[in-house]
mmCIF file of C-alpha atoms and ligand atoms in Angstrom:
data_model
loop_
_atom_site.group_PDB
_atom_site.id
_atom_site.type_symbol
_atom_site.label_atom_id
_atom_site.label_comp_id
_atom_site.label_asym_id
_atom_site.label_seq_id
_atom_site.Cartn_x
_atom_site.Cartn_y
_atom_site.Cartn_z
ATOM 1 C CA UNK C 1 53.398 134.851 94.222
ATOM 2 C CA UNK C 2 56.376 136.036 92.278
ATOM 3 C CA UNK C 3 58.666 135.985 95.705
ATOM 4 C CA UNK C 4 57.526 132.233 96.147
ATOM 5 C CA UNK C 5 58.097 130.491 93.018
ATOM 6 C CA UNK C 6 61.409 132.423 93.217
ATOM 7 C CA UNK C 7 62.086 131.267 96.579
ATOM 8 C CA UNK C 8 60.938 127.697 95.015
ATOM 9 C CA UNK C 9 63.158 127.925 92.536
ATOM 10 C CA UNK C 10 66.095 128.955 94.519
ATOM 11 C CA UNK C 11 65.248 126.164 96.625
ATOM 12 C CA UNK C 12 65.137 123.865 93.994
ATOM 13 C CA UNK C 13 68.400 124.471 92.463
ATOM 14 C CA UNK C 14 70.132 124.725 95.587
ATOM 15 C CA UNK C 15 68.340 120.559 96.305
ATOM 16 C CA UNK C 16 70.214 120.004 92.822
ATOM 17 C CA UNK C 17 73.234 121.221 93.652
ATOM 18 C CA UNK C 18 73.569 118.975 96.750
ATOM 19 C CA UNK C 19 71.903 116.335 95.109
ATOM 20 C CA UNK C 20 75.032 116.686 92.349
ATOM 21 C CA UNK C 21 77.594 116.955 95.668
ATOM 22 C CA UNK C 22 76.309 113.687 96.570
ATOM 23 C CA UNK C 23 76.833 112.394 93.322
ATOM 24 C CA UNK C 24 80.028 113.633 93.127
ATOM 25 C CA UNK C 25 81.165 112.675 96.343
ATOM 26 C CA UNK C 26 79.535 109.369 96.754
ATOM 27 C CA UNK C 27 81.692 108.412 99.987
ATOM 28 C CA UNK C 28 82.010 112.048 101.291
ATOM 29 C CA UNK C 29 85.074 114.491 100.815
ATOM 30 C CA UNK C 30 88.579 113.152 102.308
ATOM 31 C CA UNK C 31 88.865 114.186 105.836
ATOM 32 C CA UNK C 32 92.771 113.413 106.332
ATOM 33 C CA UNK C 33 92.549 111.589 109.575
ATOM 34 C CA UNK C 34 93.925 113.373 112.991
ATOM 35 C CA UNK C 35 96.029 110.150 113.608
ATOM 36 C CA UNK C 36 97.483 107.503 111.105
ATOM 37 C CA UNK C 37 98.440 104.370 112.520
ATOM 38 C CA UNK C 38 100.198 100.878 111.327
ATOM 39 C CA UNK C 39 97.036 99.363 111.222
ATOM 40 C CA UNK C 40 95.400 102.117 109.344
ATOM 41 C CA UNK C 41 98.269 102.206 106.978
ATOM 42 C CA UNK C 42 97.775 98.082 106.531
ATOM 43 C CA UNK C 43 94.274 98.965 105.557
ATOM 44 C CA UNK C 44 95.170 101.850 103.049
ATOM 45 C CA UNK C 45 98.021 99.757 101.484
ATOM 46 C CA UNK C 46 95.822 97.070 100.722
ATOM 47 C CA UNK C 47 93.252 99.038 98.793
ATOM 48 C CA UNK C 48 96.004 100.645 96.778
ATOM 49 C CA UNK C 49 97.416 96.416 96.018
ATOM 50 C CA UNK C 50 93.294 95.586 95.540
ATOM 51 C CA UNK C 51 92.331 98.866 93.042
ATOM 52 C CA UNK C 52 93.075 97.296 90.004
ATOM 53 C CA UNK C 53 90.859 94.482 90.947
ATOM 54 C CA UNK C 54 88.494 96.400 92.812
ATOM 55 C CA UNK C 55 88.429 98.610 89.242
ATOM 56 C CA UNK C 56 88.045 96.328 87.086
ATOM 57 C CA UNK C 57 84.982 94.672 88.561
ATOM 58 C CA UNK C 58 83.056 97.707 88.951
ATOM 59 C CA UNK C 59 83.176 98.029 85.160
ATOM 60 C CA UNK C 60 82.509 94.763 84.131
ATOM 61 C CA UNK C 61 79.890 93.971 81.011
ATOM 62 C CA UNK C 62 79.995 97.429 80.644
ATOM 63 C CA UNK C 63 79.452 98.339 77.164
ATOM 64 C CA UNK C 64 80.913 101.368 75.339
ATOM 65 C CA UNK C 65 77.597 103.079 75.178
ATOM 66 C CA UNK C 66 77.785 102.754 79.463
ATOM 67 C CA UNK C 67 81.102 102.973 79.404
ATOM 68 C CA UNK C 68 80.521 106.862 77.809
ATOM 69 C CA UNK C 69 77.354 107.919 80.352
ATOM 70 C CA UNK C 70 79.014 110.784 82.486
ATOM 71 C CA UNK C 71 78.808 109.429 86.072
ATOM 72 C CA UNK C 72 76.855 112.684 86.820
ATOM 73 C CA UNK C 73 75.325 115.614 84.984
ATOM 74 C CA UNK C 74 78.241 117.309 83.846
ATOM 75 C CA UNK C 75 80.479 115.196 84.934
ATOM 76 C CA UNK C 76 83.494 111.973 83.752
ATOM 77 C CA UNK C 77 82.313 109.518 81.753
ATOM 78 C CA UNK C 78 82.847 106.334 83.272
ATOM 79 C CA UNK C 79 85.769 105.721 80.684
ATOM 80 C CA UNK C 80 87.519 109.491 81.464
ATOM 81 C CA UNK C 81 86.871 108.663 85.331
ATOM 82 C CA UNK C 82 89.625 104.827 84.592
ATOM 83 C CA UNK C 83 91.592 107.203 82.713
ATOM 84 C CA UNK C 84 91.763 109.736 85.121
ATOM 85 C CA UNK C 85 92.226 106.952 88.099
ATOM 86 C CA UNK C 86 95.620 106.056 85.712
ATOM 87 C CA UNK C 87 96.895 110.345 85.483
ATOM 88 C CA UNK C 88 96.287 110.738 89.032
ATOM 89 C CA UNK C 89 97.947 107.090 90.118
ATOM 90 C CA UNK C 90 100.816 107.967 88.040
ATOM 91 C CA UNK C 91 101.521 111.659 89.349
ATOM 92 C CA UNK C 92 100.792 110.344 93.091
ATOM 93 C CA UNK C 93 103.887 107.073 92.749
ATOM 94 C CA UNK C 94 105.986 110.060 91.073
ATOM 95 C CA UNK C 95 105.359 112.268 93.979
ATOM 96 C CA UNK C 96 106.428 109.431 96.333
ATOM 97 C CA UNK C 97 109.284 108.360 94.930
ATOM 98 C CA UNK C 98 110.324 112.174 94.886
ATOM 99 C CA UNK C 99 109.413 112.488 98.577
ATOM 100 C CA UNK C 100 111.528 109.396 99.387
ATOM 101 C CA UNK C 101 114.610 110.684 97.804
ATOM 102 C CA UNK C 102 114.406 114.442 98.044
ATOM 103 C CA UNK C 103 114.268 116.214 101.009
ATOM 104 C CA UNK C 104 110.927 117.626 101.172
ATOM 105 C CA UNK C 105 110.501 118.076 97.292
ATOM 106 C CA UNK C 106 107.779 120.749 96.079
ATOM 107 C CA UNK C 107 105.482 118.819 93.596
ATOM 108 C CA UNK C 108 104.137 119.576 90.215
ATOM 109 C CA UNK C 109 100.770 119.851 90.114
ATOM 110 C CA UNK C 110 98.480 119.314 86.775
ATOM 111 C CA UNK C 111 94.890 119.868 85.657
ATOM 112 C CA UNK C 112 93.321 117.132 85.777
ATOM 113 C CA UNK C 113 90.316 118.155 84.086
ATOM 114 C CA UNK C 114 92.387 119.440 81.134
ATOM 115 C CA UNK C 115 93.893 116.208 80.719
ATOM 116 C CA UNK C 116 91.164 113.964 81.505
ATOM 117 C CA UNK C 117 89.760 115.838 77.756
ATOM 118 C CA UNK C 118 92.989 114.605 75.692
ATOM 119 C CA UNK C 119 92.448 112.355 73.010
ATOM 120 C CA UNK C 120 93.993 109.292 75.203
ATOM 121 C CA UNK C 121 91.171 109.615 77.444
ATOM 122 C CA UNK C 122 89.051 108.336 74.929
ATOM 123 C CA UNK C 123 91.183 105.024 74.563
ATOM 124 C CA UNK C 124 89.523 101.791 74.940
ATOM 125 C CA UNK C 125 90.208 101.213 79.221
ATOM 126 C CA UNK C 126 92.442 98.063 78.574
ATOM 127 C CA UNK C 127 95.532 100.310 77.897
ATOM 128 C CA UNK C 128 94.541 102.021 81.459
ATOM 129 C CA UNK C 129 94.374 98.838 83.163
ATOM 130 C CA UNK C 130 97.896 97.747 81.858
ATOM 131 C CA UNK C 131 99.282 101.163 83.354
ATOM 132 C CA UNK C 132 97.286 100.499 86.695
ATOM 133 C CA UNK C 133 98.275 97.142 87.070
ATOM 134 C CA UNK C 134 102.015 97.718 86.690
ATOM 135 C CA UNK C 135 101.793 100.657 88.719
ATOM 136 C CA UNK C 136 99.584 99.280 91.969
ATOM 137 C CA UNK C 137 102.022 96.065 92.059
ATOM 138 C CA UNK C 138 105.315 98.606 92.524
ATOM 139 C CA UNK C 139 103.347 101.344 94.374
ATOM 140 C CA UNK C 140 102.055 99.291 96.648
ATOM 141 C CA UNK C 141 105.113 96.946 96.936
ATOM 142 C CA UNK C 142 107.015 100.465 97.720
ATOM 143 C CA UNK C 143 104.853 100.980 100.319
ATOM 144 C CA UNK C 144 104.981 97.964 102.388
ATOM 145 C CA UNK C 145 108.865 98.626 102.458
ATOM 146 C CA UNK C 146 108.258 101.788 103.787
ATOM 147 C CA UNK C 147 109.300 102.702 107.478
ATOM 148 C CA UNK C 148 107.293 104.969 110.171
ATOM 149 C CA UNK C 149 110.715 107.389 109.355
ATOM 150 C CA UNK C 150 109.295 107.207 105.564
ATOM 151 C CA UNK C 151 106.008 107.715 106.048
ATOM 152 C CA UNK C 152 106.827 110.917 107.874
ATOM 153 C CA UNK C 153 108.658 112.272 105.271
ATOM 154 C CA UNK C 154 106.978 115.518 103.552
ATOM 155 C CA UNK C 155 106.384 116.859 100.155
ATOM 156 C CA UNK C 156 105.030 120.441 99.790
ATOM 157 C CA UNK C 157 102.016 121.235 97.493
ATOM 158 C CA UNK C 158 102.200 124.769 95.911
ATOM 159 C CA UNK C 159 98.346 125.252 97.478
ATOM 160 C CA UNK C 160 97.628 122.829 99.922
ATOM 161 C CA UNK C 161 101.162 123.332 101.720
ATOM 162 C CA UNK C 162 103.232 120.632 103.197
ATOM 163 C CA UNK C 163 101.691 117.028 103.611
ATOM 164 C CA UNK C 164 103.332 113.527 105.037
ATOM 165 C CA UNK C 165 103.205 110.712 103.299
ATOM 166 C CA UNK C 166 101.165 108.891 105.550
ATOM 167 C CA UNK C 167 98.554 111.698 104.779
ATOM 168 C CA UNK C 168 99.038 111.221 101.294
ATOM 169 C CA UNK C 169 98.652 107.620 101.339
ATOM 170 C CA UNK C 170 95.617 108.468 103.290
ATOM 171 C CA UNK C 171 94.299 110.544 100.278
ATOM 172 C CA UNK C 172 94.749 108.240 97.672
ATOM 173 C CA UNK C 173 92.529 105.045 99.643
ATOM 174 C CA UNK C 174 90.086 107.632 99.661
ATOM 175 C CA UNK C 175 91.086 108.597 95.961
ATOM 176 C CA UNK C 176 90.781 104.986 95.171
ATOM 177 C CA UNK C 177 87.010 104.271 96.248
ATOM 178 C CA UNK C 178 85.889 107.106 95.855
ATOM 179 C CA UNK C 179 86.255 106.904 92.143
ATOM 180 C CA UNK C 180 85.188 103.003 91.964
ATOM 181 C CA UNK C 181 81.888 104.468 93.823
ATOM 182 C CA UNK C 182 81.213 107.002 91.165
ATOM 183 C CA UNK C 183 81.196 103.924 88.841
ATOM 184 C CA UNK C 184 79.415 101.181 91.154
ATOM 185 C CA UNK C 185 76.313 104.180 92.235
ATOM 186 C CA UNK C 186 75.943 104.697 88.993
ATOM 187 C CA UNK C 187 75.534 101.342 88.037
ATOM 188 C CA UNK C 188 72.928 101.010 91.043
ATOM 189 C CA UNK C 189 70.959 104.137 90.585
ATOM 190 C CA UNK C 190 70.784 102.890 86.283
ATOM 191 C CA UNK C 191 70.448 99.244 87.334
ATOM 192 C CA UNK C 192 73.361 97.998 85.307
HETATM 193 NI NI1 LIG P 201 90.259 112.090 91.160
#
């Protein structure tokens, strides 16, 4: 009896567990793909011009009592998650301008989680949305300038090695909707 309710238990928290994976990872993990081309690089480019947009609507009429419900047990609020979309946005046009002008640069990177519990994460989201705004209309203006001989160049991650910038860019459309589904499947599953 004892060996079943533990093997019910076990089996229960491991159903929670990937219940909480598909919370957190509403749209799946990224899976850089094997080949990147023009047209898939259209495609990414114009979610990075459309996120502010895209962002915006998927917290609109929010209140701040929503705006404060962690997307998942344990995890971002909705607010941290804008905030966080602004950290991340900003280190990832940083690390592209560095790529573009440095010859294979080695990037910083920063704890997200550690930031995403400073006091400005707690800011009302307008003062994120100015920062995303400004920064989606030059990052994405950057990189429809950008040639195939650009989006080849490489930057090198201390842990997850070297990466192109076509990969990158690759990341952060995933990056992008992936954090607008946290908000928009929560708002579905709470019927906001
Ligand atoms: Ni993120």
């Amino acid at each position: 009896m004892e060996i079943t309710n533990r093997a019910t238990a076990a089996e229960n928290s491991l159903n929670d567990m990937a219940q909480n994976d598909d919370l957190r990872f509403p749209i799946g993990k990224f899976n850089a793909p094997g080949e990147i081309t023009p047209e898939m690089r259209g495609v990414f480019i114009e979610t990075i011009r459309n996120l502010p947009q895209t962002l915006a609507d998927s917290i609109k009429n929010l209140n701040d009592e929503q705006l404060d419900t962690p997307y998942r047990p344990a995890g971002w609020t909705v607010r941290q998650t804008v905030h966080h979309v602004a950290d991340s946005h900003l280190n990832a046009y940083t690390r592209f301008k560095l790529a573009l002008t440095e010859d294979a640069p080695t990037i910083r990177p920063y704890h997200e989680d550690r930031w995403a519990e400073l006091a400005d994460s707690r800011l009302p989201l307008d003062v994120s949305f100015k920062i995303i705004e400004g920064l989606h209309a030059r990052w994405s203006n950057l990189l429809e300038s950008m040639t195939d001989e650009d989006f080849a160049r490489k930057l090198v991650h201390p842990d997850s090695g070297e990466w192109t910038l076509e990969k990158m860019l690759a990341q952060y459309d995933w990056h992008s909707r992936h954090h607008t589904a946290h908000i928009t499947s929560l708002r579905e599953r709470n019927d906001w």
